[in-house]
XYZ file of C-alpha atoms in Angstrom:
727
model
C 174.974 22.393 -47.976
C 176.857 19.654 -49.822
C 174.617 17.251 -51.688
C 176.252 14.309 -53.463
C 174.162 12.122 -55.760
C 170.979 13.271 -54.005
C 172.276 12.140 -50.593
C 173.350 14.049 -47.481
C 176.685 13.555 -45.840
C 176.772 11.776 -42.503
C 177.588 15.056 -40.813
C 174.479 16.754 -42.204
C 172.279 13.763 -41.458
C 173.314 14.040 -37.816
C 172.562 17.776 -37.796
C 169.100 17.342 -39.300
C 168.315 14.484 -36.922
C 169.242 16.716 -33.985
C 167.138 19.602 -35.322
C 164.049 17.435 -35.838
C 164.318 16.030 -32.334
C 164.299 19.532 -30.850
C 160.879 20.246 -32.420
C 159.066 18.416 -29.616
C 160.327 19.642 -26.220
C 158.596 16.812 -24.384
C 160.129 13.909 -26.360
C 163.627 15.223 -27.026
C 166.599 13.246 -25.771
C 169.812 14.764 -24.551
C 172.290 15.588 -27.335
C 175.672 14.088 -26.664
C 178.705 16.033 -27.881
C 181.787 13.972 -28.471
C 185.262 15.571 -28.694
C 185.734 13.675 -31.969
C 182.422 14.822 -33.437
C 182.428 17.206 -36.396
C 180.289 19.494 -34.157
C 183.051 19.684 -31.571
C 184.307 23.165 -30.736
C 187.774 21.815 -31.488
C 187.105 22.145 -35.225
C 187.000 25.926 -35.713
C 188.662 25.706 -39.125
C 185.706 24.037 -40.766
C 183.451 26.748 -42.215
C 180.495 24.354 -42.168
C 180.824 23.356 -38.508
C 178.410 25.142 -36.167
C 180.031 26.300 -32.982
C 179.012 25.411 -29.469
C 177.113 27.940 -27.372
C 180.273 28.647 -25.410
C 182.121 29.837 -28.517
C 179.186 31.657 -30.127
C 180.550 35.123 -29.388
C 184.221 34.421 -30.127
C 185.933 35.978 -33.122
C 185.564 32.675 -34.946
C 181.876 32.397 -34.110
C 180.455 33.413 -37.489
C 177.628 31.237 -38.824
C 178.615 31.998 -42.366
C 178.490 28.828 -44.433
C 176.533 26.896 -41.751
C 174.102 24.383 -43.229
C 171.566 25.521 -40.606
C 171.811 29.286 -41.062
C 168.283 29.472 -42.538
C 166.810 27.214 -39.872
C 164.179 28.784 -37.561
C 166.086 27.696 -34.440
C 169.182 29.608 -35.487
C 172.104 30.493 -33.272
C 171.335 34.197 -33.258
C 171.226 35.964 -29.852
C 167.416 36.389 -30.202
C 165.456 33.413 -28.946
C 162.667 32.853 -31.465
C 160.740 30.242 -29.571
C 157.014 30.819 -28.833
C 156.107 32.931 -25.824
C 153.510 30.378 -24.684
C 153.225 26.712 -25.503
C 151.723 26.494 -28.981
C 151.253 30.284 -29.191
C 153.398 33.299 -29.851
C 155.089 34.694 -32.873
C 158.119 36.442 -34.208
C 160.526 37.619 -31.529
C 158.685 35.845 -28.677
C 160.176 33.679 -25.948
C 159.573 30.097 -24.956
C 157.183 28.720 -22.390
C 158.127 28.004 -18.806
C 158.575 24.271 -19.385
C 159.968 24.389 -22.917
C 163.184 22.433 -23.474
C 165.308 22.431 -26.577
C 168.351 20.221 -26.940
C 169.876 22.515 -29.530
C 170.914 24.465 -26.436
C 172.234 21.453 -24.534
C 174.183 22.101 -21.348
C 177.924 21.710 -21.830
C 179.923 20.976 -18.652
C 182.990 22.455 -20.448
C 181.198 25.817 -20.845
C 182.966 28.495 -18.721
C 179.522 29.755 -17.586
C 178.345 26.264 -16.559
C 177.077 25.788 -12.990
C 175.999 22.523 -11.387
C 172.567 23.974 -10.470
C 171.668 24.061 -14.178
C 171.557 20.259 -14.270
C 169.322 20.217 -11.197
C 166.941 22.826 -12.646
C 166.779 21.001 -15.959
C 166.023 17.696 -14.229
C 163.380 19.362 -12.036
C 161.632 20.867 -15.052
C 161.613 17.506 -16.839
C 160.204 15.860 -13.712
C 157.405 18.459 -13.534
C 156.489 17.891 -17.161
C 156.519 14.137 -16.683
C 154.411 14.389 -13.516
C 151.841 16.627 -15.208
C 151.627 14.295 -18.192
C 151.107 11.353 -15.853
C 148.403 13.279 -13.956
C 146.579 14.052 -17.227
C 146.395 10.374 -18.150
C 145.144 9.343 -14.714
C 142.587 12.204 -14.621
C 141.023 11.030 -17.893
C 140.797 7.460 -16.548
C 139.203 8.720 -13.320
C 136.548 10.695 -15.207
C 135.755 7.759 -17.494
C 135.410 5.395 -14.538
C 133.198 7.852 -12.673
C 130.826 8.173 -15.641
C 130.577 4.363 -15.677
C 130.126 3.592 -11.972
C 128.755 6.888 -10.534
C 130.773 6.296 -7.355
C 131.634 9.663 -5.787
C 133.430 8.182 -2.774
C 135.718 6.011 -4.900
C 136.533 8.913 -7.225
C 137.334 11.179 -4.277
C 139.634 8.582 -2.704
C 141.509 7.934 -5.949
C 141.958 11.654 -6.540
C 143.417 12.014 -3.042
C 145.772 9.094 -3.666
C 147.251 10.843 -6.700
C 148.777 13.321 -4.243
C 149.122 16.082 -6.841
C 146.575 18.661 -5.671
C 148.412 21.452 -7.520
C 147.114 19.969 -10.785
C 143.491 19.506 -9.687
C 142.436 22.418 -11.892
C 143.074 20.094 -14.852
C 140.726 17.489 -13.368
C 138.004 20.175 -13.164
C 138.599 21.175 -16.763
C 138.674 17.586 -18.058
C 135.580 16.536 -16.077
C 133.464 19.402 -17.436
C 134.817 19.254 -20.997
C 134.160 15.496 -21.242
C 130.666 15.901 -19.772
C 129.865 18.691 -22.257
C 130.092 16.220 -25.133
C 127.844 13.641 -23.448
C 124.231 13.259 -22.346
C 122.405 15.163 -19.612
C 123.024 12.258 -17.240
C 126.806 12.764 -17.390
C 126.428 16.545 -17.117
C 124.387 16.167 -13.940
C 126.888 13.622 -12.597
C 129.749 16.056 -13.249
C 127.948 18.887 -11.440
C 127.180 16.663 -8.447
C 130.801 15.442 -8.266
C 132.157 18.999 -8.341
C 129.897 19.959 -5.452
C 130.923 16.854 -3.482
C 134.687 17.332 -4.003
C 134.690 21.080 -3.309
C 136.855 22.052 -0.314
C 136.979 18.467 0.991
C 139.177 17.117 -1.820
C 139.776 19.960 -4.287
C 140.762 23.365 -2.945
C 138.560 26.366 -3.870
C 141.495 27.985 -5.671
C 141.835 24.961 -7.948
C 138.110 25.030 -8.756
C 138.386 28.724 -9.583
C 141.402 28.094 -11.802
C 139.750 25.114 -13.503
C 136.713 27.132 -14.565
C 139.014 29.956 -15.717
C 140.797 27.456 -17.973
C 137.431 26.286 -19.334
C 136.509 29.848 -20.287
C 139.870 30.327 -21.982
C 139.239 27.152 -24.027
C 135.682 28.078 -25.058
C 136.845 28.918 -28.597
C 138.219 25.376 -28.962
C 135.138 23.659 -27.508
C 132.778 25.249 -30.017
C 134.592 23.510 -32.890
C 133.437 20.068 -31.709
C 130.393 21.026 -29.594
C 128.083 23.464 -31.422
C 126.138 24.437 -28.272
C 129.279 24.656 -26.109
C 128.539 28.261 -25.077
C 125.171 27.381 -23.581
C 126.404 24.198 -21.867
C 129.464 25.862 -20.341
C 127.338 28.839 -19.226
C 125.004 26.418 -17.468
C 127.930 24.650 -15.764
C 129.188 28.005 -14.449
C 125.695 29.026 -13.320
C 125.305 25.665 -11.574
C 128.665 26.170 -9.835
C 127.505 29.576 -8.556
C 124.169 28.147 -7.361
C 125.994 25.257 -5.642
C 128.310 27.801 -3.947
C 131.520 26.343 -5.360
C 132.201 29.479 -7.420
C 131.798 32.995 -6.008
C 129.461 35.294 -8.000
C 132.432 37.663 -8.344
C 134.065 35.059 -10.627
C 131.939 36.270 -13.558
C 132.972 39.907 -13.264
C 136.654 39.071 -12.772
C 136.737 36.637 -15.684
C 134.959 39.199 -17.859
C 137.726 41.726 -17.211
C 140.578 39.320 -18.032
C 139.332 37.550 -21.169
C 139.820 39.045 -24.647
C 136.711 40.980 -25.685
C 136.219 38.923 -28.852
C 136.586 35.512 -27.175
C 133.763 33.012 -26.797
C 134.431 33.038 -23.050
C 132.834 36.505 -22.859
C 129.713 35.101 -24.533
C 129.653 32.276 -21.986
C 129.735 34.762 -19.095
C 126.938 36.878 -20.593
C 124.814 33.789 -21.199
C 125.349 32.595 -17.603
C 124.383 35.987 -16.183
C 121.417 36.896 -18.368
C 119.868 33.560 -19.288
C 120.387 31.627 -16.061
C 121.435 33.565 -12.948
C 119.056 36.484 -13.599
C 116.017 34.311 -14.293
C 113.228 34.084 -11.704
C 113.550 31.018 -9.451
C 116.884 30.444 -11.169
C 118.282 28.192 -8.438
C 115.554 25.602 -8.792
C 115.556 25.794 -12.606
C 119.336 25.359 -12.836
C 119.361 22.505 -10.317
C 116.849 20.556 -12.422
C 118.062 21.443 -15.905
C 119.880 18.126 -16.443
C 117.383 16.009 -14.549
C 118.804 16.604 -11.090
C 116.212 16.447 -8.312
C 113.441 15.772 -10.849
C 112.468 12.592 -9.059
C 112.408 14.364 -5.707
C 109.033 15.636 -4.558
C 108.760 18.276 -1.855
C 107.389 15.646 0.511
C 110.383 13.367 -0.158
C 112.794 16.138 0.728
C 110.833 17.001 3.873
C 110.994 13.365 4.961
C 114.758 13.276 4.432
C 115.169 16.482 6.448
C 113.063 15.072 9.266
C 115.062 11.816 9.311
C 118.461 13.511 9.350
C 117.398 15.764 12.247
C 116.105 12.769 14.247
C 119.362 10.873 13.629
C 121.370 13.935 14.653
C 119.444 14.362 17.912
C 120.233 10.726 18.761
C 123.889 10.668 17.663
C 124.992 14.282 18.092
C 127.305 13.961 15.061
C 127.363 17.500 13.633
C 129.707 16.691 10.770
C 127.515 13.824 9.614
C 124.416 16.026 9.802
C 126.183 18.729 7.763
C 127.172 16.134 5.172
C 123.572 14.961 4.871
C 122.377 18.554 4.449
C 124.982 19.102 1.751
C 123.995 15.850 0.004
C 120.404 17.068 -0.312
C 121.800 19.523 -2.879
C 118.792 21.845 -2.481
C 120.177 25.067 -1.047
C 117.064 27.001 -1.992
C 115.050 24.734 0.369
C 117.273 25.062 3.463
C 114.620 27.217 5.155
C 112.695 23.962 5.682
C 115.633 22.572 7.699
C 115.597 25.684 9.895
C 111.838 25.488 10.387
C 111.793 21.778 11.274
C 114.804 22.079 13.581
C 113.096 24.865 15.556
C 109.791 22.984 15.784
C 111.633 19.867 16.973
C 113.491 21.977 19.557
C 110.171 23.410 20.776
C 108.599 19.933 21.025
C 111.595 18.236 22.683
C 113.112 20.617 25.207
C 115.964 18.193 25.982
C 117.078 18.350 22.326
C 116.911 22.158 22.052
C 120.575 22.808 22.870
C 121.825 20.217 20.383
C 119.577 21.460 17.542
C 120.505 25.114 18.100
C 124.191 24.126 18.023
C 123.590 22.544 14.601
C 121.916 25.713 13.295
C 124.799 27.769 14.663
C 127.422 25.549 12.978
C 125.678 25.442 9.593
C 125.165 29.217 9.639
C 128.719 30.096 10.667
C 130.171 27.747 8.033
C 127.887 29.153 5.321
C 126.134 25.854 4.689
C 122.810 27.590 5.419
C 122.914 31.222 4.352
C 121.377 34.127 6.282
C 118.487 34.497 3.835
C 117.374 30.880 4.293
C 117.846 31.178 8.062
C 115.616 34.271 8.278
C 113.037 32.669 6.009
C 112.836 29.611 8.258
C 112.311 31.748 11.381
C 109.710 33.923 9.621
C 107.750 30.826 8.638
C 107.569 29.900 12.327
C 106.380 33.426 13.156
C 103.613 33.134 10.558
C 102.399 29.820 12.027
C 102.981 30.413 15.723
C 99.233 30.337 16.486
C 98.812 26.888 14.940
C 101.890 25.631 16.774
C 100.458 26.917 20.055
C 97.592 24.425 19.737
C 100.048 21.516 20.028
C 102.802 23.233 22.063
C 101.180 25.277 24.870
C 104.268 27.418 25.571
C 105.221 27.803 21.895
C 105.429 31.607 21.986
C 107.600 31.737 25.102
C 109.912 28.952 23.876
C 110.261 30.507 20.423
C 111.036 33.914 21.921
C 113.757 32.244 23.995
C 115.240 30.587 20.878
C 115.351 33.948 19.078
C 117.122 35.528 22.062
C 119.715 32.730 22.203
C 120.419 32.950 18.469
C 120.855 36.725 18.658
C 123.091 36.599 21.735
C 125.352 33.969 20.129
C 125.634 36.066 16.962
C 124.264 33.652 14.354
C 120.780 35.191 14.067
C 120.007 38.771 12.997
C 116.764 39.898 14.669
C 116.348 42.849 12.273
C 115.849 40.366 9.402
C 112.807 38.822 11.124
C 109.186 39.876 11.036
C 107.807 41.620 14.099
C 106.984 38.807 16.496
C 104.845 40.982 18.755
C 102.417 41.897 15.972
C 101.407 38.258 15.707
C 99.461 38.715 18.951
C 96.944 40.754 16.960
C 95.603 37.601 15.327
C 94.270 36.391 18.664
C 92.267 39.599 19.124
C 90.377 39.294 15.817
C 87.222 37.188 15.863
C 85.113 36.095 12.921
C 82.346 38.617 13.619
C 84.766 41.561 13.481
C 86.290 40.287 10.208
C 82.862 39.792 8.622
C 81.707 43.299 9.594
C 84.917 44.875 8.307
C 84.624 43.095 4.943
C 81.121 44.565 4.415
C 82.256 48.067 5.366
C 85.379 47.762 3.203
C 83.310 46.773 0.174
C 80.968 49.713 0.727
C 83.735 52.314 1.107
C 85.612 50.972 -1.966
C 82.474 51.178 -4.132
C 81.907 54.764 -2.951
C 85.542 55.581 -3.730
C 85.157 54.312 -7.304
C 82.298 56.822 -7.685
C 83.812 59.822 -5.890
C 87.579 59.314 -6.135
C 87.943 60.842 -2.659
C 91.112 59.340 -1.175
C 90.939 61.452 1.996
C 87.467 60.147 2.802
C 88.637 56.530 2.434
C 91.621 57.213 4.681
C 89.371 58.798 7.320
C 86.933 55.860 7.351
C 89.782 53.328 7.460
C 91.269 55.117 10.453
C 87.954 54.982 12.324
C 87.114 51.370 11.407
C 90.630 50.030 12.088
C 91.786 52.371 14.816
C 94.212 49.759 16.150
C 95.780 49.353 12.678
C 95.358 45.578 12.834
C 97.513 43.913 10.172
C 94.885 41.295 9.346
C 92.260 43.947 8.554
C 94.693 45.907 6.399
C 95.424 42.743 4.374
C 91.694 42.102 3.971
C 91.190 45.653 2.648
C 94.006 45.207 0.086
C 92.469 41.956 -1.110
C 88.956 43.423 -1.368
C 90.186 46.584 -3.160
C 92.039 44.712 -5.913
C 89.382 42.007 -6.272
C 86.659 44.610 -6.907
C 88.944 46.594 -9.267
C 89.816 43.526 -11.379
C 86.111 43.044 -12.178
C 85.823 46.605 -13.483
C 87.366 48.822 -16.154
C 90.843 50.324 -16.400
C 89.670 53.507 -14.648
C 88.865 51.603 -11.447
C 92.088 49.591 -11.684
C 94.075 52.812 -11.908
C 92.142 54.263 -8.970
C 92.832 51.129 -6.914
C 96.588 51.402 -7.503
C 96.569 55.107 -6.632
C 94.629 54.421 -3.420
C 96.977 51.568 -2.467
C 99.992 53.885 -2.729
C 98.167 56.636 -0.784
C 96.862 54.823 2.307
C 100.413 53.941 3.412
C 99.799 50.475 4.833
C 102.871 48.661 6.234
C 104.556 46.669 3.464
C 104.040 43.370 5.318
C 100.270 43.988 5.362
C 100.278 44.607 1.607
C 102.306 41.411 1.107
C 99.738 39.449 3.116
C 96.974 41.023 1.059
C 98.578 39.851 -2.195
C 99.140 36.387 -0.733
C 95.422 36.190 0.096
C 94.590 37.357 -3.444
C 96.763 34.695 -5.032
C 95.449 31.962 -2.740
C 91.909 32.838 -3.852
C 92.867 33.174 -7.531
C 91.352 29.808 -8.490
C 87.919 30.981 -7.374
C 88.422 34.449 -8.845
C 89.299 32.904 -12.220
C 85.708 31.658 -12.561
C 84.558 35.271 -12.918
C 87.766 36.864 -14.237
C 89.550 34.591 -16.777
C 92.599 36.873 -17.013
C 93.167 36.910 -13.248
C 96.865 35.955 -13.593
C 97.608 38.874 -15.953
C 95.695 41.365 -13.775
C 97.310 40.237 -10.525
C 100.764 40.352 -12.116
C 100.148 43.925 -13.294
C 98.876 45.024 -9.846
C 101.922 43.414 -8.231
C 104.346 45.060 -10.677
C 102.574 48.410 -10.222
C 102.930 48.105 -6.426
C 106.706 47.771 -6.839
C 106.897 50.689 -9.287
C 104.928 52.842 -6.825
C 107.345 51.635 -4.110
C 104.513 50.205 -2.051
C 106.547 46.977 -2.207
C 110.257 46.331 -2.764
C 111.933 43.594 -4.847
C 112.580 41.739 -1.591
C 108.832 41.670 -0.873
C 108.291 40.268 -4.362
C 110.673 37.410 -3.513
C 108.835 36.875 -0.231
C 105.512 36.488 -2.055
C 107.086 34.121 -4.577
C 108.583 31.958 -1.807
C 105.083 31.145 -0.520
C 104.141 29.474 -3.815
C 106.830 26.853 -4.368
C 105.122 24.655 -6.950
C 106.294 25.576 -10.496
C 102.836 25.322 -12.100
C 100.884 27.090 -9.351
C 98.986 30.307 -10.073
C 101.080 32.141 -7.489
C 104.283 31.146 -9.230
C 102.884 32.278 -12.598
C 101.786 35.643 -11.167
C 105.192 36.399 -9.624
C 107.098 35.304 -12.742
C 104.912 37.479 -14.964
C 105.287 40.478 -12.638
C 109.072 40.135 -12.658
C 109.028 39.827 -16.435
C 107.036 43.074 -16.706
C 109.525 44.856 -14.445
C 112.542 43.756 -16.508
C 111.378 45.380 -19.743
C 112.929 48.536 -21.164
C 111.395 51.668 -19.579
C 109.236 49.281 -17.548
C 108.536 51.833 -14.822
C 106.979 54.348 -17.175
C 104.947 51.729 -19.073
C 103.605 50.057 -15.928
C 102.745 53.421 -14.391
C 100.556 54.160 -17.409
C 99.220 50.645 -17.982
C 95.644 51.643 -17.147
C 95.765 55.122 -18.654
C 97.039 56.892 -15.552
C 100.533 58.081 -14.833
C 100.548 59.137 -11.230
C 100.240 62.821 -12.166
C 98.707 65.162 -14.669
C 101.875 65.034 -16.719
C 101.392 61.594 -18.207
C 102.356 62.921 -21.614
C 105.990 63.443 -20.653
C 108.711 61.395 -22.288
C 111.676 60.136 -20.248
C 114.025 62.617 -21.925
C 111.714 65.473 -20.897
C 111.781 64.255 -17.307
C 115.590 64.034 -17.356
C 115.780 67.581 -18.682
C 113.447 68.867 -15.960
C 115.508 67.129 -13.271
C 118.721 68.634 -14.638
C 117.246 72.143 -14.718
C 115.784 72.030 -11.208
C 119.104 70.767 -9.775
C 121.125 73.411 -11.593
C 118.723 76.081 -10.380
C 118.989 74.853 -6.793
C 122.799 74.554 -6.975
C 123.084 78.162 -8.175
C 121.171 79.455 -5.143
C 117.594 78.298 -5.582
C 115.115 77.537 -2.813
C 115.253 74.015 -1.342
C 111.491 73.830 -0.716
C 110.826 74.704 -4.343
C 113.195 71.933 -5.450
C 111.413 69.387 -3.223
C 108.048 70.523 -4.599
C 109.250 70.133 -8.197
C 110.497 66.593 -7.541
C 107.176 65.626 -5.960
C 105.226 67.124 -8.870
C 107.095 64.925 -11.304
C 104.950 62.104 -9.910
C 107.554 59.508 -10.857
C 108.991 58.016 -7.631
C 110.387 55.061 -9.583
C 112.647 57.536 -11.449
C 114.169 59.298 -8.417
C 117.436 57.458 -9.017
C 117.949 59.925 -11.884
C 117.849 62.781 -9.333
C 120.584 61.011 -7.355
C 122.683 60.332 -10.460
C 122.529 63.884 -11.825
C 123.175 65.343 -8.360
C 126.291 63.197 -7.924
C 127.600 64.174 -11.359
C 127.252 67.871 -10.505
C 128.791 67.269 -7.058
C 131.827 65.560 -8.634
C 132.194 68.212 -11.344
C 131.753 71.247 -9.057
C 132.481 69.751 -5.609
C 129.115 71.102 -4.483
C 128.452 70.494 -0.788
C 125.135 72.306 -1.216
C 123.800 69.529 -3.446
C 125.145 66.870 -1.087
C 123.115 68.485 1.692
C 120.116 68.476 -0.645
C 120.428 64.688 -1.152
C 120.796 64.245 2.602
C 117.561 66.145 3.235
C 115.705 64.252 0.468
C 116.707 60.968 2.093
C 115.839 62.026 5.645
C 112.355 63.228 4.655
C 111.676 60.011 2.671
C 111.434 61.751 -0.695
C 114.232 59.512 -2.023
C 114.251 55.937 -0.713
C 117.287 53.781 0.010
C 116.452 51.657 -3.042
C 116.464 54.680 -5.369
C 119.557 56.128 -3.661
C 121.458 52.853 -4.155
C 120.307 52.618 -7.759
C 121.500 56.199 -8.428
C 124.971 55.487 -7.041
C 125.128 52.325 -9.159
C 124.247 54.337 -12.290
C 127.107 56.745 -11.586
C 129.519 53.842 -11.046
C 128.590 52.493 -14.488
C 129.299 55.836 -16.199
C 132.575 56.705 -14.444
C 134.643 56.122 -17.597
C 132.733 58.810 -19.464
C 132.780 61.151 -16.476
C 136.556 60.744 -16.119
C 137.031 62.323 -19.561
C 135.897 65.651 -18.082
C 136.932 65.111 -14.454
C 140.193 63.109 -14.284
C 139.842 62.313 -10.563
C 136.163 61.337 -10.841
C 136.795 57.796 -9.642
C 138.726 58.952 -6.598
C 136.026 61.456 -5.691
C 133.272 58.909 -6.185
C 134.923 56.489 -3.782
C 134.941 59.210 -1.122
C 131.255 59.960 -1.666
C 130.388 56.254 -1.524
C 132.093 56.029 1.864
C 130.203 59.108 3.073
C 126.900 57.683 1.825
C 127.556 54.379 3.591
C 128.313 56.278 6.796
C 125.007 58.170 6.416
C 123.138 54.885 5.915
C 121.904 55.776 2.426
C 123.036 52.635 0.617
C 121.667 49.132 0.723
C 123.999 46.395 2.005
C 124.004 44.794 -1.464
C 125.837 47.787 -2.970
C 129.586 47.345 -3.397
C 132.049 49.398 -5.427
C 134.741 46.953 -6.612
C 136.154 49.120 -9.360
C 139.044 50.352 -7.224
C 140.060 46.828 -6.282
C 139.542 47.093 -2.528
C 137.508 43.864 -2.637
C 139.872 42.039 -4.942
C 140.486 39.330 -2.354
C 136.827 38.420 -2.088
C 136.239 34.718 -1.351
C 139.943 34.137 -1.063
C 140.796 34.752 -4.712
C 142.912 37.501 -6.209
């Protein structure tokens, strides 16, 4: 490079000006090449004149002596631009929208085509449009935080007419709210829920949250608690049904393992979405719904149903339901709609049409629908006092819902068993309570379970549900006022008498309802009830679904019932919780309460290997029963499946089939065992290369046999990759 008196020649000044302009692909202007310019390809004799791209490979195309030969954007065949905007490294390629005027299009180039000008213009237009959208999106978010006008924001976003960039609006809305107060965070969450599907497509919402996770490392620089805030936004999106739960698993598999986005996903799953009553807690975390009392919400539901009956506007009714923003309380809508239909026969058709529409569109999910119907079943006697034909009308509504396909009868409680309540008078209940107390006290002295079962059968020959619930309540109440020995005996008896699960649920509900009075004599009533409830689930007297059912009856956050259920769930989540709860009062369900978990695993492995090699099936069943650990039967399923996959043993598959049919292994334990195998497939594949393929086949066979719960899904092979419309 020629330098004279510390100054550059005009030629070199022009070259450096051109090079500096090319550093910013969004602000670069087109480089004009004049035939008279020193850069013209008509000056091949000048050793310092860089050649045009068209002459780069000619025999005169050497860059020797070029003043730019050490420049990063050299004229070598390798394109050294970054692979992604702002990222990349040595030997990488440029981003999709990168432009660089060092490589300006020359119409005199032999390889020039007219489409190149069009493509270049189109790319510049896209960049300009996106930049314009960014500016307007920021203004929209700022205005929304000032005026809190959802309708105006939605209209302005529609008017932009660039829905393909709405993912950026999602990202900017959440990122700006993260650095503000709880008020703005709640406003952002409410706006997202309001715009979903109506204004912003689900795919754009999905993409927007993906971009937020990718930027988590940047957020934490300016917002120290960014991980927790972003995790809460994602959890809120899942609760509000604008993100599918599968989003977490898919994002977890695509993000780098050391990124902060992985921490966000773990925090959302463990700290928020797995917490008891998580929907209500998440909804109110930033002050949302805190000024709404249950009575206020009930009044709003009643008003919207009355307005709907008058107007018949389904879309408006659906909008009002959505605006309540309390999905966990939709069972109240179902309940009140049915009661109104029973009271006003002329409105029945219209109200059932609304329930059908909201159910089919997913506005009210199947769980909330079933819960609403079950609440009617529980209170049908009281309703009959005001509505003489309540039972007949309600039965007709159930039949219509089932025939139209929006109501699943199998998810409802037995309606016929509610007739039993009419047959029980106060005298019978009082007599049974005295006899129950007497037989329980005798049991605490003798420990004779068979005698208790015999007396129960004679005293409650009709197996009335109400009397069974009373016995459960009396048994646990008397045990709580005694020592650990009696508490252990009560739990053993409860798992031995084999009451229907619904009767046990009603018994616990009665216990919790009377807890205030019980607390006068037993100060630690909450702790004791929680332990009895957790023990009932470990002994498989109750299932996790029954636990949720009990919790749903005690809505108030500070109620004793809520505290009992939360504590029970907390006990069940601990490490080795089953074994610890089983031995909480010094028992263990068998004489082998000194066994460690590893000893039990070893015994299971040995008995399965012995059976697989030709052992007696009855002996294997007996050994499993003698373990006395029904909560650990998923280990039997897991180890059996591993041996089946390793040895292709149909004998063991038949063994599992028989265990399931005779009730030795429940559906819950069977599902849990399959899930444990799915988690360990990577390790199993080291010894059995086609383990994953085999496991898929066995999952399909198990589903055909009816072994697995409907919640089980094996997504590892990608056959559900299009869930919720997203790849």
